[in-house]
Coordinates of C-alpha atoms in Angstrom, one line a residue:
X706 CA 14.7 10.4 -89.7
X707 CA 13.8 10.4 -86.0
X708 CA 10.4 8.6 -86.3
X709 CA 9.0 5.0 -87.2
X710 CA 5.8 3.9 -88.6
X711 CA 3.5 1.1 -87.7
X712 CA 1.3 -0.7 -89.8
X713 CA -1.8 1.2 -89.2
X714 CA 0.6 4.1 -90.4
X715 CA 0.6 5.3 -86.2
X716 CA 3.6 7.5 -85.7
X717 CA 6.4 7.3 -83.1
X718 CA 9.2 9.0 -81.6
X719 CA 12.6 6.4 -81.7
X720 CA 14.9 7.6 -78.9
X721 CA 16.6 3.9 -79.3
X722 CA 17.5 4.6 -82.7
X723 CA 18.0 0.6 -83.6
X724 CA 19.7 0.0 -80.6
X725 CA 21.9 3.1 -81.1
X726 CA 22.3 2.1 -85.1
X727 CA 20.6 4.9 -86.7
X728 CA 22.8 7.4 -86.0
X729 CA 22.0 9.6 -89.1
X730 CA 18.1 9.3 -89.2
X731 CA 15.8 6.4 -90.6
X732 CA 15.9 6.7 -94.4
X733 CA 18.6 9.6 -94.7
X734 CA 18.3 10.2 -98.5
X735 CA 22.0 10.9 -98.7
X736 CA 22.6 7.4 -97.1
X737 CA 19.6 5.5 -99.3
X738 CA 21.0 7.5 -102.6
X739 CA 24.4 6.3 -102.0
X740 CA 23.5 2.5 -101.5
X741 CA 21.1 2.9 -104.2
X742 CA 24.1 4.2 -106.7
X743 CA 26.1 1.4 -105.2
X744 CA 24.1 -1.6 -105.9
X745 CA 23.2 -0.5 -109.6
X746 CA 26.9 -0.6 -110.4
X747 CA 27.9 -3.8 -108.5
X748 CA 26.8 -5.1 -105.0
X749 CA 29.3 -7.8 -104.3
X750 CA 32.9 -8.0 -105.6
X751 CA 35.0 -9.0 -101.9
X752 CA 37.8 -7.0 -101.5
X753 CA 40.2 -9.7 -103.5
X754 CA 39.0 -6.5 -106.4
X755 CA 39.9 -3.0 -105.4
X756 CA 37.0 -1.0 -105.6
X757 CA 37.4 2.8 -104.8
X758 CA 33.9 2.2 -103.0
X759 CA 35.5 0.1 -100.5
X760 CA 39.1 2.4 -100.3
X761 CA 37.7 6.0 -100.7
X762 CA 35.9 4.5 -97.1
X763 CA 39.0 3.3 -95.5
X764 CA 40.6 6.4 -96.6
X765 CA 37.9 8.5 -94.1
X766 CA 37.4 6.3 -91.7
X767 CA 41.5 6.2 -90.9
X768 CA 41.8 10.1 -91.3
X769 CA 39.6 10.8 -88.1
X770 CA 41.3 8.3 -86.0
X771 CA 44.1 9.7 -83.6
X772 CA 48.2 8.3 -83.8
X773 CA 49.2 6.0 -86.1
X774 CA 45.8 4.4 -86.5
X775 CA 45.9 3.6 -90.4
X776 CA 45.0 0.5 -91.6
X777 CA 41.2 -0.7 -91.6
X778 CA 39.7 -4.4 -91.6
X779 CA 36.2 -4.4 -92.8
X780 CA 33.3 -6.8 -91.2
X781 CA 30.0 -7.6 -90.9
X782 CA 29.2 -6.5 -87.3
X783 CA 30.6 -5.8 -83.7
X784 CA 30.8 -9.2 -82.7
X785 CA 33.5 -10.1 -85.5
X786 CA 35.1 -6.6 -85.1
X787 CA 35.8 -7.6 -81.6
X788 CA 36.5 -11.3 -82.5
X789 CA 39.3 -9.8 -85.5
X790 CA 40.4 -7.3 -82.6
X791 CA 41.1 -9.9 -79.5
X792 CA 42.8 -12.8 -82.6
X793 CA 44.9 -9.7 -82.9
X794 CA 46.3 -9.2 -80.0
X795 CA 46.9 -12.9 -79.3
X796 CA 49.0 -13.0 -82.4
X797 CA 51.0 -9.4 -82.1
X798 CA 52.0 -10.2 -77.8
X799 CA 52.1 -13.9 -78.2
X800 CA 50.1 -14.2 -74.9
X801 CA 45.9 -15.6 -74.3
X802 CA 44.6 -13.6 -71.3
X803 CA 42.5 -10.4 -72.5
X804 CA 41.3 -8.8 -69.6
X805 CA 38.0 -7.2 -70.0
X806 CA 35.2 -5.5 -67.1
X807 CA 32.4 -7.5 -65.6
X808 CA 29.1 -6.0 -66.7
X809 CA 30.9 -6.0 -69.9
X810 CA 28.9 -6.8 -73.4
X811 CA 31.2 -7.3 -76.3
X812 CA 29.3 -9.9 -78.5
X813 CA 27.8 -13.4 -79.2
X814 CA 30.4 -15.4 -80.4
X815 CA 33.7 -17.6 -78.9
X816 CA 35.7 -15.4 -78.1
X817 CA 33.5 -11.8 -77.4
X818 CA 31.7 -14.0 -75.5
X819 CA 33.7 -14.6 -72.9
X820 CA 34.9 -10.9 -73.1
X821 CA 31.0 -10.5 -72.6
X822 CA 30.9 -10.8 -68.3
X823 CA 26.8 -10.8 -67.7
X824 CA 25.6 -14.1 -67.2
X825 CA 22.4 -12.8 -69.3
X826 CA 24.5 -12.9 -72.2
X827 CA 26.7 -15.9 -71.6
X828 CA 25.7 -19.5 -72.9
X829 CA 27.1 -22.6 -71.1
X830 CA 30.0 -23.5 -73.5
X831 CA 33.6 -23.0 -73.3
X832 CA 34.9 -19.6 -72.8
X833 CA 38.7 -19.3 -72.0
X834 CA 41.9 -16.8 -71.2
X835 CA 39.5 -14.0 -70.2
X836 CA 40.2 -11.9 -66.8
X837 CA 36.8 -9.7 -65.7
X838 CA 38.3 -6.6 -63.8
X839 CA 36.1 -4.9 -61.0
X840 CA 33.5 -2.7 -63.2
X841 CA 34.6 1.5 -62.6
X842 CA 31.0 2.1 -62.5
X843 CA 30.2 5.9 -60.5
X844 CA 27.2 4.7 -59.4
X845 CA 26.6 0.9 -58.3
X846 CA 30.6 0.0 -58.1
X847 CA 32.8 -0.5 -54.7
X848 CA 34.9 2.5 -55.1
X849 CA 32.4 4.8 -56.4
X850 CA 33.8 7.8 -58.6
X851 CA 37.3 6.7 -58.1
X852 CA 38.9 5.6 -61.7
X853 CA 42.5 4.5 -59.8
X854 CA 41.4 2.6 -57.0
X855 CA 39.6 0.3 -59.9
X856 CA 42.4 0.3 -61.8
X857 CA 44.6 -1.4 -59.3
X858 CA 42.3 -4.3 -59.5
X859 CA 43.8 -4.5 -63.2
X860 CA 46.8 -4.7 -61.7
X861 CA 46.0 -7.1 -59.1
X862 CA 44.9 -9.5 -62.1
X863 CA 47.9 -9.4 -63.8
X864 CA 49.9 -9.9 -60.8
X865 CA 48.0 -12.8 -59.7
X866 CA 45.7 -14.3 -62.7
X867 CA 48.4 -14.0 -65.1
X868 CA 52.2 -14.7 -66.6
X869 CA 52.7 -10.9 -65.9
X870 CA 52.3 -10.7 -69.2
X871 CA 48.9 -10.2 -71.5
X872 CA 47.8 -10.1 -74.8
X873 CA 45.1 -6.9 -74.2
X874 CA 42.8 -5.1 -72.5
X875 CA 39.4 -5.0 -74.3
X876 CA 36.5 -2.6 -72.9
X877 CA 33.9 -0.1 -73.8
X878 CA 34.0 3.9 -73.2
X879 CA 30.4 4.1 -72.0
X880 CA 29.1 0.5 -71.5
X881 CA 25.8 0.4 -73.3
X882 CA 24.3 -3.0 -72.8
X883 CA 25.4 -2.8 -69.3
X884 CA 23.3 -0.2 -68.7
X885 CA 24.9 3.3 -70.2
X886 CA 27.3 3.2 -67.4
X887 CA 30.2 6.1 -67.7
X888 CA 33.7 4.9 -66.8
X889 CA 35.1 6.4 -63.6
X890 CA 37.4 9.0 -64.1
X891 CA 41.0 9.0 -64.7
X892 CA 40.4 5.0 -64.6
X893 CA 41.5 4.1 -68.3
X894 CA 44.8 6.3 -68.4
X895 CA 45.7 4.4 -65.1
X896 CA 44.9 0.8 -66.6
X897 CA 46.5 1.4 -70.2
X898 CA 49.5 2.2 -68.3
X899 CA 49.2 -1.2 -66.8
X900 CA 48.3 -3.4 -69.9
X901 CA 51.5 -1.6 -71.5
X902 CA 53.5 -2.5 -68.8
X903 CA 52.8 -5.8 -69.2
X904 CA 53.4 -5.9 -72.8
X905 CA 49.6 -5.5 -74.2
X906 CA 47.4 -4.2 -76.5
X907 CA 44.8 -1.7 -75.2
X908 CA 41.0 -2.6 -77.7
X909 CA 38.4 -0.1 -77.3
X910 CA 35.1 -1.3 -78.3
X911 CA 33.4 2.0 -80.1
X912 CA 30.5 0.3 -81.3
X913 CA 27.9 2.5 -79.3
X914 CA 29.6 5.4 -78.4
X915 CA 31.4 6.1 -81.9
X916 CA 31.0 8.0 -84.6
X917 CA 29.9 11.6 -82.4
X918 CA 27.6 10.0 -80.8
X919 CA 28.6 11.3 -77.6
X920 CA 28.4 14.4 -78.6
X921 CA 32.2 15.9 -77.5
X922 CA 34.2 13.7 -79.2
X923 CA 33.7 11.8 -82.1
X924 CA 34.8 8.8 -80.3
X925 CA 34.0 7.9 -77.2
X926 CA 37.7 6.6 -75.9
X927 CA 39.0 10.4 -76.6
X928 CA 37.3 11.5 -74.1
X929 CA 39.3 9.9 -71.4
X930 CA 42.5 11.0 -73.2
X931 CA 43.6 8.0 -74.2
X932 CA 44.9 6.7 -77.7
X933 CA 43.7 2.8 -78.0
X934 CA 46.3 -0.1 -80.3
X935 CA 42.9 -1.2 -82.0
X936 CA 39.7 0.2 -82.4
X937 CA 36.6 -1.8 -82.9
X938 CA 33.0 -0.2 -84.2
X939 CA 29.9 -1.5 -85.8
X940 CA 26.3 0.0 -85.4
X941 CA 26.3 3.8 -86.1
X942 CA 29.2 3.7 -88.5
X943 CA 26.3 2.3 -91.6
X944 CA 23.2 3.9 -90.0
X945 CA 21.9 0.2 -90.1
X946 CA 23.7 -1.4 -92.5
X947 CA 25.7 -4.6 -91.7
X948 CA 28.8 -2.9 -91.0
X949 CA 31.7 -3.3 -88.5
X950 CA 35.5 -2.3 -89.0
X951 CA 39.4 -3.0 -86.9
X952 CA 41.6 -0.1 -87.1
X953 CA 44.8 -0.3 -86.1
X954 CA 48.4 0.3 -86.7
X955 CA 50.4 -1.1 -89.3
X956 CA 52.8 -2.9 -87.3
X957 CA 49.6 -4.7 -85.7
X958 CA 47.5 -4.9 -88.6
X959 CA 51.1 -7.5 -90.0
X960 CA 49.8 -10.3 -87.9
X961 CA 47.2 -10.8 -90.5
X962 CA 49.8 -11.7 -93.1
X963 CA 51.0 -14.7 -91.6
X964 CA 48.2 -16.9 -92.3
X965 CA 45.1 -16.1 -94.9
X966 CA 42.7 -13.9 -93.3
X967 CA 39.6 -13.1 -95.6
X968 CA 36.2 -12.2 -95.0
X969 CA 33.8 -12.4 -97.6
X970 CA 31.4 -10.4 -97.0
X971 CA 33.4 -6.9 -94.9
X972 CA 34.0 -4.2 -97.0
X973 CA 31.2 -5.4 -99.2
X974 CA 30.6 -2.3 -101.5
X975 CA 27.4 -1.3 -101.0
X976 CA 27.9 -1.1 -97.5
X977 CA 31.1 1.4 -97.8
X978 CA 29.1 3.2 -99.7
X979 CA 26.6 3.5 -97.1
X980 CA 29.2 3.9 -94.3
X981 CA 31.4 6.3 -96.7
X982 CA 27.9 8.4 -97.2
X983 CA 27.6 8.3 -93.0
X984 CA 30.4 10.0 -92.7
X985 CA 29.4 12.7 -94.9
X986 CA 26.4 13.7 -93.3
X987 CA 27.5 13.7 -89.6
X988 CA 29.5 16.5 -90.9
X989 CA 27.7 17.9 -93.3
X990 CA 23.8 17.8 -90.8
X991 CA 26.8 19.0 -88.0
X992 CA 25.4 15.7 -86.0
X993 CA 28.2 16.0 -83.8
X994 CA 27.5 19.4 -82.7
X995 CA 23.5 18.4 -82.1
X996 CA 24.5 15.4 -80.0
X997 CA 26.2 17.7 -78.0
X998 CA 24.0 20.7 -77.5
X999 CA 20.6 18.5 -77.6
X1000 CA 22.0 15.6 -75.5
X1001 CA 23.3 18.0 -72.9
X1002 CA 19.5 19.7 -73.4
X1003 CA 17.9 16.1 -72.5
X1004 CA 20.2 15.2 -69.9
X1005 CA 19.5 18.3 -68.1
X1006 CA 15.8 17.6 -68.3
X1007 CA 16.0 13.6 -67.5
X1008 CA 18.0 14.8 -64.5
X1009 CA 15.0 17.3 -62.9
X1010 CA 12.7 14.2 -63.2
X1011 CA 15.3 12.9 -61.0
X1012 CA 14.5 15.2 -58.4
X1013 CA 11.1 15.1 -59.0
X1014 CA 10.6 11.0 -58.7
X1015 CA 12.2 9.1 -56.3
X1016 CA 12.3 6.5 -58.3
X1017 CA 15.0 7.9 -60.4
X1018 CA 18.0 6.7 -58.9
X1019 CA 21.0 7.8 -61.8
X1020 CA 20.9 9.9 -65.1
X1021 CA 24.0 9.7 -66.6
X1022 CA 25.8 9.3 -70.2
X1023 CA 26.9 12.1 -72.6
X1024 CA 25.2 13.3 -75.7
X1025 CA 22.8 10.7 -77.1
X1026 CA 24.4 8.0 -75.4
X1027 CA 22.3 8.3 -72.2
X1028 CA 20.7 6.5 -69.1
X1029 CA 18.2 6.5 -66.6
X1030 CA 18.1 3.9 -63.6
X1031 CA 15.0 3.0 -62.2
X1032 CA 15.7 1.8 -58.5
X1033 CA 12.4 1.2 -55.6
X1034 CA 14.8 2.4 -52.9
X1035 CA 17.4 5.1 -53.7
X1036 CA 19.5 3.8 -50.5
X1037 CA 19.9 0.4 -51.4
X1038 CA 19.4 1.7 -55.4
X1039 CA 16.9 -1.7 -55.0
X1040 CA 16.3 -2.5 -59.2
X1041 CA 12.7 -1.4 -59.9
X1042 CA 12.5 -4.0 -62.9
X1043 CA 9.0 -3.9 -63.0
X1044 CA 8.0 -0.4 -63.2
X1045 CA 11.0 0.0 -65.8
X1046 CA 8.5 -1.6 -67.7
X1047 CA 5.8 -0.4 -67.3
X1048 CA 6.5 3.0 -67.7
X1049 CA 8.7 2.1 -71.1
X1050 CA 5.3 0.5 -72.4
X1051 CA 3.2 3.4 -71.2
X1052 CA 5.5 5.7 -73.1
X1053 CA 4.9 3.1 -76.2
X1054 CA 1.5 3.7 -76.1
X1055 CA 2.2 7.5 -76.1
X1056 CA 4.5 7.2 -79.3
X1057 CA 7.9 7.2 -77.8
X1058 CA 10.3 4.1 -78.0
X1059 CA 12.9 4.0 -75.8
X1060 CA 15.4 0.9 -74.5
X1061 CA 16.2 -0.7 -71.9
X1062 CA 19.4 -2.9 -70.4
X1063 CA 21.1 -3.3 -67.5
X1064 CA 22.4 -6.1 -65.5
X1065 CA 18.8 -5.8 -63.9
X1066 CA 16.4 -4.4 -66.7
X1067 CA 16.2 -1.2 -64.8
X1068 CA 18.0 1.3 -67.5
X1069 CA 16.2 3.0 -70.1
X1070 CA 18.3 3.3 -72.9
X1071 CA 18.4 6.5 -74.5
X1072 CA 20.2 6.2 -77.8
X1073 CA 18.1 8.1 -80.6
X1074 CA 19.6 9.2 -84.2
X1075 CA 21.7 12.2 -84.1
X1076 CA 18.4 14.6 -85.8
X1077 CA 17.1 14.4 -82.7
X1078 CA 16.1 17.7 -82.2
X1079 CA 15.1 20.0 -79.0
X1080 CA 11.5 19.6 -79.4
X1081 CA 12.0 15.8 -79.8
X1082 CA 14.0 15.9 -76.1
X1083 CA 10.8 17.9 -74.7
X1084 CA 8.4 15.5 -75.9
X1085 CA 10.3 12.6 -74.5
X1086 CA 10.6 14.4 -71.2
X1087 CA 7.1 15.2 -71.3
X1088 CA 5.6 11.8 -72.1
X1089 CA 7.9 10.4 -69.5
X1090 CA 7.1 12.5 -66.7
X1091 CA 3.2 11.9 -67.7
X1092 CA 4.1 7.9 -67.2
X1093 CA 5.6 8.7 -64.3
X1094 CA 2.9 10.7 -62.9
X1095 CA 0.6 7.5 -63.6
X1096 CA 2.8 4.4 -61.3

């Protein structure tokens, strides 16, 4: 569930949960039973064969998405979700430019890659038709809290990088490899209203902050109030299985027809099962509900450490989808890469896991299964605060 083993059989506490994968718990029997059923009747079939395993998912995975959000691609991972997602939107507008935010992470391949704006992440090939848009972040960004003033630099890009007209705007609710970084209010409203204006398609990359892990929404984008054209996840939706989808609306999902699309491994069967079974138990354990009461729990607890060590400088996030910036100088929020980790490997050595990112390497990333439970928050607390005590 919410704990991992080592060799020598030492326990641990995983607050990263896989890099925010596990989202039921490590070894969920529901989830093991159902990929165990799975494989005995037939692992690998490609979808060129109905198989109910591989429908009955679609099926559930399109009834909790908002509008007219219907029709589901399967893949193996985020990267070719977001790959399928931007090919997409290039074919339904007939334009190139995608405009995505700096501190951005969206994968590892051509394209995501150069949706991906941190040089960390970025090899020295060809990357191309990609606008980076000033970051909305609350906390490090130009503008601070205010979503519209960041969204005019959306604007700006459109007016001056482009044709006028795009082929989408591609970006993440909560940016997790950028160092759990909430969107400033009211920005996305303002921007979709942009990208529609200039006849594009509005992606939102839910493979961290879907499937409740946030806690108040079962999908991180609803939280802004906003309904996306496409929707890309990955991570959380198979609990660690090799998983990704595209949902989107029949009229763009069309696209695909015009040439052969195929993948042969998305919507493998044994991995709807899995993501079918995932499903199941966020409502069945009420995950959802504990992201929500728990993560709020933590949050409140991360946040008096803040007061307590300077060298706090930002807790933010919702639910389990939280950070914690580490900064040497809270005026000139100074990145305290070092100490990030040390205390992160002081807190090993105690039996918690946590991860980090950032632009800087100063965010602990604090993404753990949805079991996660009070006690579990406390202890993390606890040992961190102990770490703490010891710089």
């Amino acid at each position: 569930m919410q704990y991992l083993f080592d060799e020598n059989g030492r326990r641990y506490l995983d607050a990263f949960g896989g890099i925010a994968t596990v989202c039921c718990g490590h070894c969920h029997p529901d989830v093991v039973d159902s990929i165990v059923n799975q494989i005995k009747r037939i692992q690998h079939s490609t979808v060129l064969y109905l198989n109910h395993a591989i429908a009955d998912f679609a099926e559930a995975l399109a009834s909790k998405m908002p509008g007219n959000l219907k029709v589901v691609f399967f893949t193996n991972s985020g990267t070719e979700a977001n790959e399928l997602a931007i090919m997409m939107a290039r074919l339904y507008t007939g334009c190139n430019d995608i405009i995505s935010l700096r501190n951005a992470y969206h994968g590892n391949a051509a394209g995501t890659m150069g949706a991906t704006a941190q040089s960390n992440w970025k090899f020295n090939v060809v990357q191309t038709g990609v606008h980076h848009a000033l970051n909305p972040d609350p906390y490090r960004g130009v503008f601070g809290a205010d979503g519209e003033m960041y969204a005019k630099d959306v604007q700006d890009l459109i007016d001056f990088g482009t044709s006028g007209h795009v082929a989408g705007f591609l970006s993440e609710s909560i940016q997790g490899v950028g160092g759990i970084i909430e969107l400033a209010p009211g920005y996305l409203p303002a921007v979709y209203k942009s990208i529609k204006k200039a006849g594009g398609l509005c992606i939102a990359d839910e493979v961290q902050a879907g499937f409740a892990r946030t806690g108040s929404h079962f999908w991180g984008f609803e939280a802004h109030g906003v309904v996306p054209d496409i929707v890309t996840m990955a991570k959380g939706i198979g609990n660690g299985i090799p998983l990704g989808a595209v949902v989107t609306t029949p009229e763009i999902a069309e696209v695909l027809t015009r040439r052969n699309y195929f993948n042969t491994f998305g919507g493998n069967p044994v991995c709807t099962a899995a993501g079918h079974a995932v499903l199941k138990v966020i409502q069945k354990d009420k995950l959802q509900n504990n992201a929500h009461v728990v993560g709020s729990y933590l949050k409140e607890r991360l946040t008096a450490l803040k007061d307590k060590y300077g060298i706090i400088g930002d807790v933010r996030g919702r639910g389990f989808l939280l950070g914690v910036e580490f900064v040497t100088d809270r005026q000139l929020k100074t990145p305290a890469k070092a100490e990030t980790l040390y205390i992160m490997d002081k807190m090993k050595e105690m039996g918690v896991l946590v991860g980090k990112g950032g632009f800087y390497g100063n965010v602990f990333r604090i993404t753990p299964p949805l079991c996660f439970t009070k006690e579990d928050a406390d202890y993390l607390v606890d040992v961190m605060d102990y770490s703490l005590s010891k710089m």
